[in-house]
């Protein structure tokens, strides 16, 4: 199958947010592999206000990067410090 068939790019053929939302809900191949259905959120929840949808998803992305950095600083940095002391690294 082609890439447009497997990853739900056909949603862009529709013009209104209601059509896009209906398409996403009706197509099984548009179901997410992860825990959060970002297309559903963008087109069905924030369909009338795409600027708000972009804003919400950008804020969510910032939160995810913050959590990733915080986790790395909390768990990995202390282990790297201990390893560098053990190996007498600067």
Coordinates of C-alpha atoms in Angstrom, one line a residue:
X1 CA 0.0 0.0 0.0
X2 CA 1.1 3.6 -0.6
X3 CA 2.2 6.0 2.1
X4 CA -0.9 8.2 1.7
X5 CA -3.1 5.1 2.3
X6 CA -1.2 4.0 5.4
X7 CA -0.9 7.2 7.3
X8 CA -4.2 9.0 6.8
X9 CA -3.0 11.9 4.6
X10 CA -6.3 11.8 2.8
X11 CA -7.8 13.9 5.5
X12 CA -6.3 17.0 3.8
X13 CA -8.7 16.5 0.8
X14 CA -11.6 17.7 2.9
X15 CA -12.3 21.4 3.4
X16 CA -14.4 21.7 6.5
X17 CA -13.4 20.6 10.0
X18 CA -16.6 18.6 10.3
X19 CA -15.8 16.5 7.2
X20 CA -12.2 16.0 8.5
X21 CA -13.5 14.9 11.9
X22 CA -16.0 12.5 10.3
X23 CA -13.3 11.0 8.1
X24 CA -11.0 10.5 11.0
X25 CA -13.7 8.8 13.0
X26 CA -14.8 6.6 10.2
X27 CA -11.3 5.3 9.0
X28 CA -9.7 2.6 11.0
X29 CA -6.3 3.4 9.5
X30 CA -6.5 6.8 11.1
X31 CA -6.5 5.4 14.6
X32 CA -3.3 6.3 16.4
X33 CA -0.6 3.8 17.4
X34 CA 0.1 5.8 20.6
X35 CA -1.9 6.9 23.5
X36 CA -3.0 10.3 22.3
X37 CA -5.0 10.9 19.1
X38 CA -3.6 14.3 18.0
X39 CA -5.5 14.4 14.7
X40 CA -8.7 13.8 16.6
X41 CA -7.9 16.6 19.1
X42 CA -6.8 19.0 16.3
X43 CA -9.7 18.5 13.9
X44 CA -12.6 17.5 16.2
X45 CA -11.9 19.4 19.4
X46 CA -10.3 22.5 18.0
X47 CA -11.8 22.3 14.5
X48 CA -13.5 25.7 14.4
X49 CA -10.4 27.4 15.9
X50 CA -7.3 26.0 14.4
X51 CA -5.1 28.7 15.9
X52 CA -6.2 27.5 19.4
X53 CA -5.4 23.9 18.3
X54 CA -1.9 24.9 17.2
X55 CA -1.4 26.8 20.4
X56 CA -2.6 23.9 22.6
X57 CA -0.4 21.4 20.7
X58 CA 2.7 23.7 20.9
X59 CA 2.1 24.2 24.6
X60 CA 1.8 20.4 25.0
X61 CA 5.1 20.0 23.0
X62 CA 6.8 22.4 25.3
X63 CA 5.6 20.6 28.4
X64 CA 6.8 17.3 27.0
X65 CA 10.3 18.7 26.3
X66 CA 10.4 20.2 29.8
X67 CA 9.5 16.8 31.3
X68 CA 12.1 15.1 29.2
X69 CA 14.8 17.5 30.2
X70 CA 13.7 17.4 33.9
X71 CA 13.8 13.6 33.9
X72 CA 17.2 13.6 32.2
X73 CA 18.6 16.1 34.7
X74 CA 17.1 14.3 37.7
X75 CA 18.0 10.7 36.8
X76 CA 20.9 10.8 34.3
X77 CA 23.1 13.7 35.5
X78 CA 23.6 12.3 39.0
X79 CA 24.6 8.9 37.6
X80 CA 27.0 10.6 35.1
X81 CA 28.5 12.6 38.0
X82 CA 29.1 9.4 40.0
X83 CA 30.6 7.6 36.9
X84 CA 32.9 10.6 36.2
X85 CA 34.1 10.7 39.8
X86 CA 34.7 6.9 39.7
X87 CA 36.7 7.2 36.5
X88 CA 38.5 10.3 37.8
X89 CA 37.2 12.4 34.9
X90 CA 37.0 16.2 35.0

